[in-house]
PDB file of C-alpha atoms in Angstrom:
ATOM      1  CA  MET I1083     -59.845  15.478 -90.724  1.00 46.00           C
ATOM      2  CA  ALA I1084     -56.862  14.193 -92.520  1.00 50.00           C
ATOM      3  CA  ASP I1085     -57.244  10.905 -90.454  1.00 55.00           C
ATOM      4  CA  ASP I1086     -60.580  10.266 -92.210  1.00 58.00           C
ATOM      5  CA  LEU I1087     -59.081   9.896 -95.759  1.00 62.00           C
ATOM      6  CA  PRO I1088     -58.281   6.447 -96.838  1.00 68.00           C
ATOM      7  CA  LEU I1089     -54.718   5.318 -97.231  1.00 66.00           C
ATOM      8  CA  SER I1090     -53.250   4.739-100.647  1.00 75.00           C
ATOM      9  CA  GLU I1091     -51.270   1.342-101.374  1.00 74.00           C
ATOM     10  CA  GLN I1092     -47.903   3.303-101.354  1.00 73.00           C
ATOM     11  CA  GLU I1093     -48.983   4.751 -97.928  1.00 76.00           C
ATOM     12  CA  LYS I1094     -49.927   1.411 -96.570  1.00 70.00           C
ATOM     13  CA  GLN I1095     -46.623   0.015 -97.710  1.00 69.00           C
ATOM     14  CA  GLU I1096     -44.639   2.663 -96.051  1.00 71.00           C
ATOM     15  CA  ALA I1097     -46.511   2.056 -92.718  1.00 66.00           C
ATOM     16  CA  LEU I1098     -45.868  -1.502 -92.755  1.00 64.00           C
ATOM     17  CA  GLY I1099     -42.087  -1.181 -93.661  1.00 62.00           C
ATOM     18  CA  GLU I1100     -41.622   1.298 -90.873  1.00 59.00           C
ATOM     19  CA  ALA I1101     -42.956  -1.213 -88.357  1.00 57.00           C
ATOM     20  CA  ASN I1102     -39.689  -3.493 -89.022  1.00 60.00           C
ATOM     21  CA  LEU I1103     -37.109  -1.031 -87.831  1.00 65.00           C
ATOM     22  CA  ALA I1104     -34.395  -3.661 -86.858  1.00 68.00           C
ATOM     23  CA  GLY I1105     -32.661  -5.411 -89.593  1.00 74.00           C
ATOM     24  CA  SER I1106     -31.246  -8.831 -89.300  1.00 80.00           C
ATOM     25  CA  SER I1107     -27.551  -7.541 -88.311  1.00 85.00           C
ATOM     26  CA  ASP I1108     -29.384  -5.431 -85.730  1.00 85.00           C
ATOM     27  CA  MET I1109     -31.285  -8.315 -84.215  1.00 85.00           C
ATOM     28  CA  ASP I1110     -28.084 -10.443 -84.240  1.00 89.00           C
ATOM     29  CA  ARG I1111     -26.321  -7.841 -82.378  1.00 90.00           C
ATOM     30  CA  MET I1112     -29.420  -7.381 -80.044  1.00 90.00           C
ATOM     31  CA  ILE I1113     -29.362 -11.004 -79.241  1.00 90.00           C
ATOM     32  CA  ALA I1114     -25.755 -11.108 -78.562  1.00 93.00           C
ATOM     33  CA  GLU I1115     -25.899  -8.355 -76.107  1.00 93.00           C
ATOM     34  CA  SER I1116     -28.810 -10.038 -74.437  1.00 92.00           C
ATOM     35  CA  GLU I1117     -26.858 -13.167 -74.082  1.00 92.00           C
ATOM     36  CA  GLU I1118     -24.011 -11.440 -72.566  1.00 92.00           C
ATOM     37  CA  ARG I1119     -26.130  -9.475 -70.055  1.00 90.00           C
ATOM     38  CA  TRP I1120     -27.491 -12.813 -69.204  1.00 88.00           C
ATOM     39  CA  ARG I1121     -24.082 -14.487 -68.690  1.00 88.00           C
ATOM     40  CA  ASN I1122     -23.036 -11.420 -66.470  1.00 88.00           C
ATOM     41  CA  ARG I1123     -25.949 -11.101 -64.558  1.00 85.00           C
ATOM     42  CA  PRO I1124     -25.799 -10.936 -60.714  1.00 83.00           C
ATOM     43  CA  ARG I1125     -25.678 -14.082 -58.775  1.00 78.00           C
ATOM     44  CA  VAL I1126     -26.189 -14.876 -55.146  1.00 74.00           C
ATOM     45  CA  ILE I1127     -23.132 -16.403 -53.669  1.00 70.00           C
ATOM     46  CA  PRO I1128     -24.103 -19.461 -51.559  1.00 66.00           C
ATOM     47  CA  THR I1129     -22.764 -19.315 -47.912  1.00 65.00           C
ATOM     48  CA  GLU I1130     -22.465 -22.000 -45.432  1.00 64.00           C
ATOM     49  CA  ASP I1131     -26.072 -21.108 -44.033  1.00 64.00           C
ATOM     50  CA  THR I1132     -27.591 -21.355 -47.481  1.00 59.00           C
ATOM     51  CA  ARG I1133     -25.801 -24.277 -49.105  1.00 59.00           C
ATOM     52  CA  GLY I1134     -28.839 -26.393 -49.516  1.00 63.00           C
ATOM     53  CA  PHE I1135     -32.223 -27.100 -48.587  1.00 61.00           C
ATOM     54  CA  LYS I1136     -32.272 -29.197 -45.647  1.00 63.00           C
ATOM     55  CA  ILE I1137     -35.681 -31.238 -44.555  1.00 59.00           C
ATOM     56  CA  SER I1138     -35.740 -31.272 -40.788  1.00 66.00           C
ATOM     57  CA  GLU I1139     -37.751 -34.477 -40.951  1.00 66.00           C
ATOM     58  CA  PRO I1140     -38.462 -37.111 -43.574  1.00 65.00           C
ATOM     59  CA  ARG I1141     -41.962 -36.730 -45.175  1.00 66.00           C
ATOM     60  CA  VAL I1142     -44.040 -39.728 -45.082  1.00 67.00           C
ATOM     61  CA  CYS I1143     -47.343 -40.138 -46.672  1.00 68.00           C
ATOM     62  CA  ARG I1144     -49.787 -40.523 -43.903  1.00 73.00           C
ATOM     63  CA  LEU I1145     -52.681 -41.354 -46.318  1.00 74.00           C
ATOM     64  CA  PRO I1146     -54.311 -44.842 -46.022  1.00 75.00           C
ATOM     65  CA  ASN I1147     -52.511 -47.257 -48.767  1.00 73.00           C
ATOM     66  CA  GLY I1148     -49.994 -44.562 -49.484  1.00 74.00           C
ATOM     67  CA  GLY I1149     -52.814 -42.288 -51.100  1.00 77.00           C
ATOM     68  CA  VAL I1150     -53.633 -45.021 -53.605  1.00 82.00           C
ATOM     69  CA  SER I1151     -57.533 -45.345 -53.886  1.00 85.00           C
ATOM     70  CA  ALA I1152     -59.121 -48.744 -53.160  1.00 87.00           C
ATOM     71  CA  GLY I1153     -60.204 -49.194 -56.779  1.00 89.00           C
ATOM     72  CA  VAL I1154     -56.506 -49.135 -57.981  1.00 90.00           C
ATOM     73  CA  ILE I1155     -55.348 -51.524 -55.197  1.00 90.00           C
ATOM     74  CA  ALA I1156     -58.167 -53.866 -56.163  1.00 93.00           C
ATOM     75  CA  GLN I1157     -57.068 -53.645 -59.774  1.00 94.00           C
ATOM     76  CA  LEU I1158     -53.550 -54.380 -58.911  1.00 93.00           C
ATOM     77  CA  GLN I1159     -54.400 -57.421 -56.991  1.00 94.00           C
ATOM     78  CA  ARG I1160     -56.595 -58.569 -59.852  1.00 96.00           C
ATOM     79  CA  ASN I1161     -53.644 -58.229 -62.208  1.00 96.00           C
ATOM     80  CA  ARG I1162     -51.274 -59.929 -59.808  1.00 96.00           C
ATOM     81  CA  ALA I1163     -53.609 -62.946 -59.487  1.00 96.00           C
ATOM     82  CA  ALA I1164     -54.134 -63.212 -63.313  1.00 96.00           C
ATOM     83  CA  ARG I1165     -50.281 -63.316 -63.866  1.00 95.00           C
ATOM     84  CA  GLU I1166     -50.011 -65.784 -61.094  1.00 95.00           C
ATOM     85  CA  ALA I1167     -52.767 -67.900 -62.786  1.00 94.00           C
ATOM     86  CA  GLU I1168     -50.923 -67.722 -66.169  1.00 93.00           C
ATOM     87  CA  LYS I1169     -47.683 -68.754 -64.761  1.00 92.00           C
ATOM     88  CA  LYS I1170     -49.482 -71.697 -62.851  1.00 91.00           C
ATOM     89  CA  GLU I1171     -50.801 -72.770 -66.249  1.00 89.00           C
ATOM     90  CA  GLU I1172     -47.632 -72.298 -68.039  1.00 86.00           C
ATOM     91  CA  ARG I1173     -45.916 -74.674 -65.561  1.00 86.00           C
ATOM     92  CA  GLN I1174     -48.610 -77.384 -65.653  1.00 85.00           C
ATOM     93  CA  GLU I1175     -49.101 -77.596 -69.411  1.00 77.00           C
ATOM     94  CA  PRO I1176     -46.118 -78.951 -71.309  1.00 70.00           C
ATOM     95  CA  ASN I1177     -45.123 -77.028 -74.315  1.00 64.00           C
ATOM     96  CA  ILE I1178     -45.581 -79.233 -77.375  1.00 66.00           C
ATOM     97  CA  GLU I1179     -44.325 -77.972 -80.554  1.00 65.00           C
ATOM     98  CA  LEU I1180     -43.551 -79.855 -83.764  1.00 61.00           C
TER      99      LEU I1180
END
């Protein structure tokens, strides 16, 4: 039945204050301890067998056009043709500036 009673403002503040049990110095100490544990964590010592991941055969993309869609290839060809046309126009037209 005591749970049904509304809390006063002072009780609310006390309840909120109790949630923050660790002060800033405690937090700094806990962070330092955590970092020390991380630095001293157990590590796997590599042996000759586990020195590196070796690929037995090179991987080659076997999709047509290297996996690039036909629309993208067509756009690249159009862009290349447009650049070449611009270069030809620049070569043909003399640059006259006064």
